[in-house]
PDB file of C-alpha atoms and ligand atoms in Angstrom:
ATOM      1  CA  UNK K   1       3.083 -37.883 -14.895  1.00 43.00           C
ATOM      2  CA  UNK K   2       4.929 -35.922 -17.076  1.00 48.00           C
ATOM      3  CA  UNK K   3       3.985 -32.831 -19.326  1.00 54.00           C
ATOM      4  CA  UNK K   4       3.496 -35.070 -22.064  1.00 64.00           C
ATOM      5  CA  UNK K   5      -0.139 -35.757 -20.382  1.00 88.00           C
ATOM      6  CA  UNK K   6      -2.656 -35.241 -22.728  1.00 95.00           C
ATOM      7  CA  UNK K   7      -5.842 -33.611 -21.788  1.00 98.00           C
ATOM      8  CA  UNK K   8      -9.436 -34.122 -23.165  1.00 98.00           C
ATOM      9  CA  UNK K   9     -10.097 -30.578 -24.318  1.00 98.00           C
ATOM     10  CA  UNK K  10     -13.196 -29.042 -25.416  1.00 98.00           C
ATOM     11  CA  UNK K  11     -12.559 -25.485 -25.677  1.00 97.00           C
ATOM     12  CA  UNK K  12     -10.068 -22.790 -25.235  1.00 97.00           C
ATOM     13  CA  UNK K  13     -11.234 -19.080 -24.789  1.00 96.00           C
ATOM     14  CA  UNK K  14     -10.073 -16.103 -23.329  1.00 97.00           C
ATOM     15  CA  UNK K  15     -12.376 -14.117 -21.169  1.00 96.00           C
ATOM     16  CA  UNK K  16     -13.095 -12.226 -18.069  1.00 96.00           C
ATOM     17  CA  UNK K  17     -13.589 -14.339 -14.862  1.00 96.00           C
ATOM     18  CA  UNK K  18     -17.113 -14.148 -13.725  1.00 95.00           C
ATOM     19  CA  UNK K  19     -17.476 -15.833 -10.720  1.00 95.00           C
ATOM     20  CA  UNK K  20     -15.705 -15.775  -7.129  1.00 95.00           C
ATOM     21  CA  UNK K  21     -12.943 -14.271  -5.539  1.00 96.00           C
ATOM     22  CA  UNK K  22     -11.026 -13.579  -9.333  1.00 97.00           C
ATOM     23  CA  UNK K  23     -14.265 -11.578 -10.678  1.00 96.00           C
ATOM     24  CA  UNK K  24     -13.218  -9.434 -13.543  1.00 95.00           C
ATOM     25  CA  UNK K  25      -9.531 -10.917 -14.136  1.00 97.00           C
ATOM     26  CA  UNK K  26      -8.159 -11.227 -17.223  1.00 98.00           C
ATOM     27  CA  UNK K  27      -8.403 -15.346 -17.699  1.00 98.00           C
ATOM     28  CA  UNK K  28      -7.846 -18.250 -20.006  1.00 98.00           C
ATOM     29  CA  UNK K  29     -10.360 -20.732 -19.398  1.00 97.00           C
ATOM     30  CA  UNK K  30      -9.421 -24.325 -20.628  1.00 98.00           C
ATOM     31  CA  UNK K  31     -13.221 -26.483 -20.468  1.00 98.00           C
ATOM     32  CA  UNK K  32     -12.271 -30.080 -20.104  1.00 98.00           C
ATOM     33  CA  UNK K  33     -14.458 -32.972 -21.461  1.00 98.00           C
ATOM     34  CA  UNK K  34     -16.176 -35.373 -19.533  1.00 98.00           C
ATOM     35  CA  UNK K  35     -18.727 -34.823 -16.279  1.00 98.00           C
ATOM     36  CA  UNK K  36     -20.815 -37.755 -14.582  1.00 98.00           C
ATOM     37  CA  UNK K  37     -21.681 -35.879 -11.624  1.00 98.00           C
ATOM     38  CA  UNK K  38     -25.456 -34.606 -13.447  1.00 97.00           C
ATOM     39  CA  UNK K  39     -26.207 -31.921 -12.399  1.00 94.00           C
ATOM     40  CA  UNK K  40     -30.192 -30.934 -13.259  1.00 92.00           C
ATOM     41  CA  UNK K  41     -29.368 -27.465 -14.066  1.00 89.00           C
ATOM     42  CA  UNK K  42     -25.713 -28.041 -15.338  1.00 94.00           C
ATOM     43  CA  UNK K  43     -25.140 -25.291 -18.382  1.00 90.00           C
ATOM     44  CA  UNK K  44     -22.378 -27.089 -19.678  1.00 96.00           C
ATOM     45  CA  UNK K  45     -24.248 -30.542 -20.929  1.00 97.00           C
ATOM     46  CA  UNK K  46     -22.465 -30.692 -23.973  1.00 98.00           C
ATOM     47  CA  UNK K  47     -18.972 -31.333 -21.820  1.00 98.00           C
ATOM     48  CA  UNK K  48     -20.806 -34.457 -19.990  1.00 98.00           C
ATOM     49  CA  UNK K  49     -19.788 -37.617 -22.435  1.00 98.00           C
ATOM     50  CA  UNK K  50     -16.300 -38.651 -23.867  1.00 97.00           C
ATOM     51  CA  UNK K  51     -17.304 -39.852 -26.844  1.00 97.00           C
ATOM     52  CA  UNK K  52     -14.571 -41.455 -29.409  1.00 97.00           C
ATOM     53  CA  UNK K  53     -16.859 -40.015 -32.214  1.00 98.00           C
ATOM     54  CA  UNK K  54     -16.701 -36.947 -31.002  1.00 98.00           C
ATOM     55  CA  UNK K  55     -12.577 -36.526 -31.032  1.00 98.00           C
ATOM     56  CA  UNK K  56     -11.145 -33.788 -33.418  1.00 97.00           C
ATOM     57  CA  UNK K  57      -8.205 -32.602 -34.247  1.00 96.00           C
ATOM     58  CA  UNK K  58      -6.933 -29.916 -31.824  1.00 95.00           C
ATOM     59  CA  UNK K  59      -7.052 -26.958 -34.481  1.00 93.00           C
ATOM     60  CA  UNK K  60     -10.835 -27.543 -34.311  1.00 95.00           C
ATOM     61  CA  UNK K  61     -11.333 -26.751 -30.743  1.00 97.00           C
ATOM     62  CA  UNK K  62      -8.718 -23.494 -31.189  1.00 93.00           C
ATOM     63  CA  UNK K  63     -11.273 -22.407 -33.625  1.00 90.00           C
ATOM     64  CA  UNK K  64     -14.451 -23.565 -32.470  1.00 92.00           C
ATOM     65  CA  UNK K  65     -17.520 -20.766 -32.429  1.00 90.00           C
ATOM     66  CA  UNK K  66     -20.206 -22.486 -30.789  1.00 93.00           C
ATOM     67  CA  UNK K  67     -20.992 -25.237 -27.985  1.00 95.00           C
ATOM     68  CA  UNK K  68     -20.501 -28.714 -29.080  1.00 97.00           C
ATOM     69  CA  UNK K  69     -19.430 -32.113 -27.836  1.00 98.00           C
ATOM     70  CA  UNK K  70     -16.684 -32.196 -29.642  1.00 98.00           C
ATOM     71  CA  UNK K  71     -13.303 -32.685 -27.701  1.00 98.00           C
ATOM     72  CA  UNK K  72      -9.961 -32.510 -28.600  1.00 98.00           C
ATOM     73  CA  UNK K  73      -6.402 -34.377 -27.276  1.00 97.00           C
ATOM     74  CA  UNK K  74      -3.810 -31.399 -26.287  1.00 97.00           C
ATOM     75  CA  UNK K  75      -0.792 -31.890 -23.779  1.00 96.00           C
ATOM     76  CA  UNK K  76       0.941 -28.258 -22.198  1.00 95.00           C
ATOM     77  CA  UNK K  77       3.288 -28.115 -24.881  1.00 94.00           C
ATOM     78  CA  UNK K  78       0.117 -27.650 -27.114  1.00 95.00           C
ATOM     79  CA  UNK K  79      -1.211 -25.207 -24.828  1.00 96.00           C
ATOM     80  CA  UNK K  80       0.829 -22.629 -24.453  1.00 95.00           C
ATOM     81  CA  UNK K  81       1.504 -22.887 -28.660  1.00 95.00           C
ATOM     82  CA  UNK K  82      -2.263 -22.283 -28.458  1.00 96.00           C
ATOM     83  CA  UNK K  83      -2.131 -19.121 -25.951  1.00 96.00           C
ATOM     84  CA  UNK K  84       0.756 -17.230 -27.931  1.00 96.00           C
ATOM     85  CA  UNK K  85      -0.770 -18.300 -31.685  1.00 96.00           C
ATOM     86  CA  UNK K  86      -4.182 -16.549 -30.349  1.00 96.00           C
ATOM     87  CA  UNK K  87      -2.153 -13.886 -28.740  1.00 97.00           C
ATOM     88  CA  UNK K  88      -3.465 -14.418 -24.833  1.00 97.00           C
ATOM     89  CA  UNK K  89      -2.503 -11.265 -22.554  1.00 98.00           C
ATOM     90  CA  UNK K  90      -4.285 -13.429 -19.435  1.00 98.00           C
ATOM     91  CA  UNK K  91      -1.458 -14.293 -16.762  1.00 98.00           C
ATOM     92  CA  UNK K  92      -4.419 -15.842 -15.017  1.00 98.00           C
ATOM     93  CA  UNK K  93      -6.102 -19.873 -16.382  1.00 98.00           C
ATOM     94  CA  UNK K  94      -8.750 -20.934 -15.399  1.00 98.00           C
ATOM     95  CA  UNK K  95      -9.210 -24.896 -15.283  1.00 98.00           C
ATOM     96  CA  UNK K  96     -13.146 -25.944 -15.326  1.00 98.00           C
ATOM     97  CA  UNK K  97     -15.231 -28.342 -17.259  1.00 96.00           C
ATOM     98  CA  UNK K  98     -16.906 -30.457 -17.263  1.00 96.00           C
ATOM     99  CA  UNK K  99     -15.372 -32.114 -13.840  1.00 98.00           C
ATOM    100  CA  UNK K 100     -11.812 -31.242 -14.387  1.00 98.00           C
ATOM    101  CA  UNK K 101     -10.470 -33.124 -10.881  1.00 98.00           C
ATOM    102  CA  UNK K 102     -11.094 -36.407 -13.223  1.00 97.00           C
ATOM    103  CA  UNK K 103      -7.839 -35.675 -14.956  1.00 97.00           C
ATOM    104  CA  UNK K 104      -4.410 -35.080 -12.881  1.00 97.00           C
ATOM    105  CA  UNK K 105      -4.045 -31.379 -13.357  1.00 98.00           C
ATOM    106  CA  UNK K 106      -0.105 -31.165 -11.701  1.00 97.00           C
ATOM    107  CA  UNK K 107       1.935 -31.564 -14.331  1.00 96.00           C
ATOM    108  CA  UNK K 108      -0.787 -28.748 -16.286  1.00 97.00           C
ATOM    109  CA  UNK K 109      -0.636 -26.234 -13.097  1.00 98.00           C
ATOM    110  CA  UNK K 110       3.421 -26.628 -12.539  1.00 97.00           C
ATOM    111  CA  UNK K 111       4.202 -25.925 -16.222  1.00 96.00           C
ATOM    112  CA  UNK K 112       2.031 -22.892 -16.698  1.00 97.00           C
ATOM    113  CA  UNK K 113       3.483 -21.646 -13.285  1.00 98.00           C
ATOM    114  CA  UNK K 114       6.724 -22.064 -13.456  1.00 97.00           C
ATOM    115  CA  UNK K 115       5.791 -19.916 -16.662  1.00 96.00           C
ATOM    116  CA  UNK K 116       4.471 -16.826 -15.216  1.00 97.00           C
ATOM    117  CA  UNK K 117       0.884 -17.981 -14.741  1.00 98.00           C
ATOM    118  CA  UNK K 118      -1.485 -18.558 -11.854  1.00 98.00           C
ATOM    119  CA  UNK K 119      -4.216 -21.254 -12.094  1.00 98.00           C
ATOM    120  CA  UNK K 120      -7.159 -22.135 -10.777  1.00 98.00           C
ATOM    121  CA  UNK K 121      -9.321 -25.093 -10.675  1.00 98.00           C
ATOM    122  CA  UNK K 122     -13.034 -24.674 -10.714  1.00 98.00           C
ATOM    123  CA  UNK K 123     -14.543 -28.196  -9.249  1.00 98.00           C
ATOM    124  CA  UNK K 124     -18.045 -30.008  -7.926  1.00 98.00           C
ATOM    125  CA  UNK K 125     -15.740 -31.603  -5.071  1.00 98.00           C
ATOM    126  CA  UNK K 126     -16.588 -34.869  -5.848  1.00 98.00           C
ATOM    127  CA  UNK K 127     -12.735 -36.292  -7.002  1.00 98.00           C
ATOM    128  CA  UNK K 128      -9.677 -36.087  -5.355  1.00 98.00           C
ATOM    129  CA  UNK K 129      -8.454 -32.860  -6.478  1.00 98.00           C
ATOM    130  CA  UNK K 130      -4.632 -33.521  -7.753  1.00 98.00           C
ATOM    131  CA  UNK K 131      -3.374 -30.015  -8.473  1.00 98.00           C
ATOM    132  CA  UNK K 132      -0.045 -27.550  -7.381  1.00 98.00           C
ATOM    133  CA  UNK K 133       0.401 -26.132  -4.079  1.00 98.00           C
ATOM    134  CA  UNK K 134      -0.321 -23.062  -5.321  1.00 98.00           C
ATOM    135  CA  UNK K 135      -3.118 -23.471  -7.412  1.00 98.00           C
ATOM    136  CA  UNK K 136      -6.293 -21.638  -6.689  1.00 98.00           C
ATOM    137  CA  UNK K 137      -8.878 -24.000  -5.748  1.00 98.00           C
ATOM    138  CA  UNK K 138     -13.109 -23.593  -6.278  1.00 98.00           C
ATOM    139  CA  UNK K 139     -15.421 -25.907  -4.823  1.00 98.00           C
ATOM    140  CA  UNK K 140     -18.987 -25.726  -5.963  1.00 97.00           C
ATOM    141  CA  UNK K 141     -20.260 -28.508  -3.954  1.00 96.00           C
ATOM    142  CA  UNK K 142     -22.519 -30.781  -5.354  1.00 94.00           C
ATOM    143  CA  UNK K 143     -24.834 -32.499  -3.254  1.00 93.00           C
ATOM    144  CA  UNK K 144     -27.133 -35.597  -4.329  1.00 91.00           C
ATOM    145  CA  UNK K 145     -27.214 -35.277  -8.161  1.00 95.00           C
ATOM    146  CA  UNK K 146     -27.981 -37.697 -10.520  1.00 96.00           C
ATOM    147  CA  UNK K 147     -24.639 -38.932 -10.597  1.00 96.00           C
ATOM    148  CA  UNK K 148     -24.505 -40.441  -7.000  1.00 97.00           C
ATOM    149  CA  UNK K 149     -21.347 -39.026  -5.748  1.00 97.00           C
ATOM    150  CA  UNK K 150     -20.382 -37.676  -2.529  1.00 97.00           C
ATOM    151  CA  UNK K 151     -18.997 -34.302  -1.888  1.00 97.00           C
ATOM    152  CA  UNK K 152     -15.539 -35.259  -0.721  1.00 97.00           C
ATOM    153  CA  UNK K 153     -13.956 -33.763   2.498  1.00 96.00           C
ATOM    154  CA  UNK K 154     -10.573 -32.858   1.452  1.00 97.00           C
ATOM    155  CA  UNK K 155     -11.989 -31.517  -1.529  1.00 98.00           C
ATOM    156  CA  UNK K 156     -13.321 -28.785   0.776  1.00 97.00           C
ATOM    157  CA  UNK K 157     -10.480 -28.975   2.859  1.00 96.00           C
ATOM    158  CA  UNK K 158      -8.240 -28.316   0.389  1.00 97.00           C
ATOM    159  CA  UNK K 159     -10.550 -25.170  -1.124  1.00 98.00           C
ATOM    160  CA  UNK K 160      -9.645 -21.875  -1.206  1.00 97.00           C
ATOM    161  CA  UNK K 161     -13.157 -20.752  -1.669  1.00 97.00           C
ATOM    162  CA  UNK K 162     -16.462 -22.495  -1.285  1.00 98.00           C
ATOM    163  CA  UNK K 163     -19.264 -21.278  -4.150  1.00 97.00           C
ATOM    164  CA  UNK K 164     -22.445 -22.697  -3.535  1.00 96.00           C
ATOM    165  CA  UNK K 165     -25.196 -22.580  -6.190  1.00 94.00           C
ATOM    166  CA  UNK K 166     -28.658 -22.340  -4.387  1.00 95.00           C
ATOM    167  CA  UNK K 167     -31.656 -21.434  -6.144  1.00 94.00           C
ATOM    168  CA  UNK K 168     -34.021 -23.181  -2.940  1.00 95.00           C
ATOM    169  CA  UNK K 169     -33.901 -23.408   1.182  1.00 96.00           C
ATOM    170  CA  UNK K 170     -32.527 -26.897   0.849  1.00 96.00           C
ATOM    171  CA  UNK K 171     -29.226 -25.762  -0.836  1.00 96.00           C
ATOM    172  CA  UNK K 172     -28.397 -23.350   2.100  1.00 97.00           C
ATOM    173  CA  UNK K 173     -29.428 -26.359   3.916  1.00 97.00           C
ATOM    174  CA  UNK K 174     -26.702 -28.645   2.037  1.00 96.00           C
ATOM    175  CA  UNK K 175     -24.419 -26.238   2.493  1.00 97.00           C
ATOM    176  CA  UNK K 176     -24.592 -25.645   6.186  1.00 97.00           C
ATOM    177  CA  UNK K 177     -24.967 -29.482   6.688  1.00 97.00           C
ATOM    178  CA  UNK K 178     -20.815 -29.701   4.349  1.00 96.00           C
ATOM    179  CA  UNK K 179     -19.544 -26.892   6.855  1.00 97.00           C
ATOM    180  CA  UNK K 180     -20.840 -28.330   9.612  1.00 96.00           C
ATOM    181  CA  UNK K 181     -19.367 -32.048   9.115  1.00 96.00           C
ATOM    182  CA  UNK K 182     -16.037 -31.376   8.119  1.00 95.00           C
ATOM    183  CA  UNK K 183     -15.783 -28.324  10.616  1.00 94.00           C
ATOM    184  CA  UNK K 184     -15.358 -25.550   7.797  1.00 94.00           C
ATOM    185  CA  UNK K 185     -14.982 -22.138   9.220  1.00 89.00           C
ATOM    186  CA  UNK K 186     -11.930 -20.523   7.803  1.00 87.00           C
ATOM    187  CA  UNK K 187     -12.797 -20.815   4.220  1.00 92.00           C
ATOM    188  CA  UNK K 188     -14.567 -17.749   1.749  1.00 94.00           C
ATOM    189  CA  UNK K 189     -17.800 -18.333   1.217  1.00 97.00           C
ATOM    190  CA  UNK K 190     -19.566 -17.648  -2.018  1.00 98.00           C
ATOM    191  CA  UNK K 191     -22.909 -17.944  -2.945  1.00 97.00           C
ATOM    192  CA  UNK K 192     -24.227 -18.120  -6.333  1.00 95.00           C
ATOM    193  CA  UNK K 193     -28.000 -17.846  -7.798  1.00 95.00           C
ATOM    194  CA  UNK K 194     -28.589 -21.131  -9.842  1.00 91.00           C
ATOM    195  CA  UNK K 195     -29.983 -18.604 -12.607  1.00 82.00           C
ATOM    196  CA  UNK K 196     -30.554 -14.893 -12.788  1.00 83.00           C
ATOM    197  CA  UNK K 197     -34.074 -15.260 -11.529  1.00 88.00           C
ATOM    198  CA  UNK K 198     -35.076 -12.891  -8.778  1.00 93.00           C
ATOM    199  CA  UNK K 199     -36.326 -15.689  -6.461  1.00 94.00           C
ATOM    200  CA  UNK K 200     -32.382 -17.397  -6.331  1.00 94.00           C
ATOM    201  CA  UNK K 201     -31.068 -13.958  -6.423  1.00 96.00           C
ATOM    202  CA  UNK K 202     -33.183 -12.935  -3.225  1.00 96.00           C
ATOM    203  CA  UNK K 203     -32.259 -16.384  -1.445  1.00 96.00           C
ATOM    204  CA  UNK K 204     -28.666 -15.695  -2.096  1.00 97.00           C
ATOM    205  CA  UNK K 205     -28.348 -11.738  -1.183  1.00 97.00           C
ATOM    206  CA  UNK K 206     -30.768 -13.005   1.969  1.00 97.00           C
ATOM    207  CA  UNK K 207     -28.545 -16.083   3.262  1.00 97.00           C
ATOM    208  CA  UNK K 208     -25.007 -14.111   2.619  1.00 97.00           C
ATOM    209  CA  UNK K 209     -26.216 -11.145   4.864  1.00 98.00           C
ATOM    210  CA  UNK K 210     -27.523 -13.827   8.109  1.00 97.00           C
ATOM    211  CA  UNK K 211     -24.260 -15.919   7.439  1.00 96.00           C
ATOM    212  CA  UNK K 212     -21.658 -13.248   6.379  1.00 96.00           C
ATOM    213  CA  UNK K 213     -21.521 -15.116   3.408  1.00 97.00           C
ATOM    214  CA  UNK K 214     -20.360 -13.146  -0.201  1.00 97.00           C
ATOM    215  CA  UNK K 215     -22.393 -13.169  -3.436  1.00 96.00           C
ATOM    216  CA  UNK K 216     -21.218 -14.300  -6.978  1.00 95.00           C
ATOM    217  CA  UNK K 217     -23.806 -13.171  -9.386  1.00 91.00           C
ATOM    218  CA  UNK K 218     -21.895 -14.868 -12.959  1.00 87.00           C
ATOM    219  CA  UNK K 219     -21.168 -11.055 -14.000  1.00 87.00           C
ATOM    220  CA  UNK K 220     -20.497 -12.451 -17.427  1.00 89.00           C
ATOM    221  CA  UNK K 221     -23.807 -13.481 -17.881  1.00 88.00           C
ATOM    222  CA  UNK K 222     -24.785  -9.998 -16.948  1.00 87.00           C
ATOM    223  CA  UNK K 223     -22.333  -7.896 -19.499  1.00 83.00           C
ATOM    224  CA  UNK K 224     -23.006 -10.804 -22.090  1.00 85.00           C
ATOM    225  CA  UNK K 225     -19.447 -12.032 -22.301  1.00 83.00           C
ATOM    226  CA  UNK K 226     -18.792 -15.950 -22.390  1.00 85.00           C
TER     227      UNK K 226
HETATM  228  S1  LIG G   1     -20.421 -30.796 -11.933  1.00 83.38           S
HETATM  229 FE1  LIG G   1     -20.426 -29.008 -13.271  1.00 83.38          FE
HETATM  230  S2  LIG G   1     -20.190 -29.829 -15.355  1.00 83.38           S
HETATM  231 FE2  LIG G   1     -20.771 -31.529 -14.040  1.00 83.38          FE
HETATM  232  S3  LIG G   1     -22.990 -31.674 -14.222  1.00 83.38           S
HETATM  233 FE3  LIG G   1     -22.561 -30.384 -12.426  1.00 83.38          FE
HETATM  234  S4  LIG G   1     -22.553 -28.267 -13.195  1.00 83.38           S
HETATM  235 FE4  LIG G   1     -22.375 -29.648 -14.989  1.00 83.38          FE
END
């Protein structure tokens, strides 16, 4: 594929990263459109359909101010017009959705790096992830959702960190069961309270301390940033 690859978009921000390893760096995020995996407590529903009637012109994503399912065609060329017009300082993008592993994300992570950038590639695990070598990749596993599909093992393989959401005993469960068939040992290990109720919270700090596991708490939820 070539950088001419367009890319269902539906919104472009700049931000701190609030999750993971990257925590409080500088970041472009790039939401792509389209999800089937259905997730129950998924908090970005509006990115779930491709929907024809739903296409805009690209200018209205740049300037959109509030979640919709709109969605808009952009290749890499488009992209980086976008990050200088808004005046991005972030060296850092951040590649999440929606499931962005639908979409062949090479040609998007070789441009941008071969232009000072790192990326990363925030993912449910459930599609072949086709990214760089060097591209950061985040598996939130997502086991037996609506959607039907499987966490995939070289999607965990291929992780640079695992970040589980668990809000009950059965997600630690899930999790261990993942590590445990594909012989995952080596990886960093986040986990993540579904919401910022204290019951999740407890389960998480509680499960990272018996498993030397690391928490992610969405700090942008917590300083009210998007
Ligand atoms: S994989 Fe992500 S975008 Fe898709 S339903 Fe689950 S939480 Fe939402």
């Amino acid at each position: 594929m070539s950088i001419e690859t367009t890319y269902k978009i539906n919104e472009i921000f700049e931000t701190l990263q609030g999750e993971g390893s990257f925590t409080g760096q500088p970041s472009i995020f790039i939401r792509l459109q389209g999800c089937p995996v259905g997730c129950s407590w998924c908090d970005t529903k509006h990115t779930w359909e491709v929907s024809q009637t739903k296409k805009v012109d690209p200018k209205d994503i740049i300037f959109k101010t509030e979640e919709s399912e709109t969605w808009g065609n952009f290749t890499v060329d488009q992209l980086e017009k976008v990050f200088f017009a808004e005046g991005y300082q972030a060296k850092h993008i951040v590649i999440t959705g929606g499931e962005p592993c639908m979409y062949d994300l090479t040609p998007l992570c070789i441009f941008f790096e071969s232009n000072g950038y790192s990326c990363q590639v925030e993912t449910s695990g459930t599609f072949d992830i086709k990214v760089s070598d060097e591209c950061w990749v985040t598996v939130s596993p997502k086991v037996n959702m609506k959607g039907g599909y499987k966490v995939l093992g070289t999607a965990l393989l291929r992780a640079n960190e695992i970040k589980h959401p668990v809000a009950t005993e059965q997600h630690i469960d899930d999790l261990k069961t993942l590590l445990n068939e594909y012989n995952i040992s080596n990886k960093q290990i986040y986990i993540q309270p579904i919401s910022q109720k204290k019951r999740a919270t407890d389960l998480a700090i509680q499960s990272c301390i018996e498993n030397d596991w690391r928490l992610s708490v969405q700090v942008h939820k917590y300083i009210g940033i998007e």
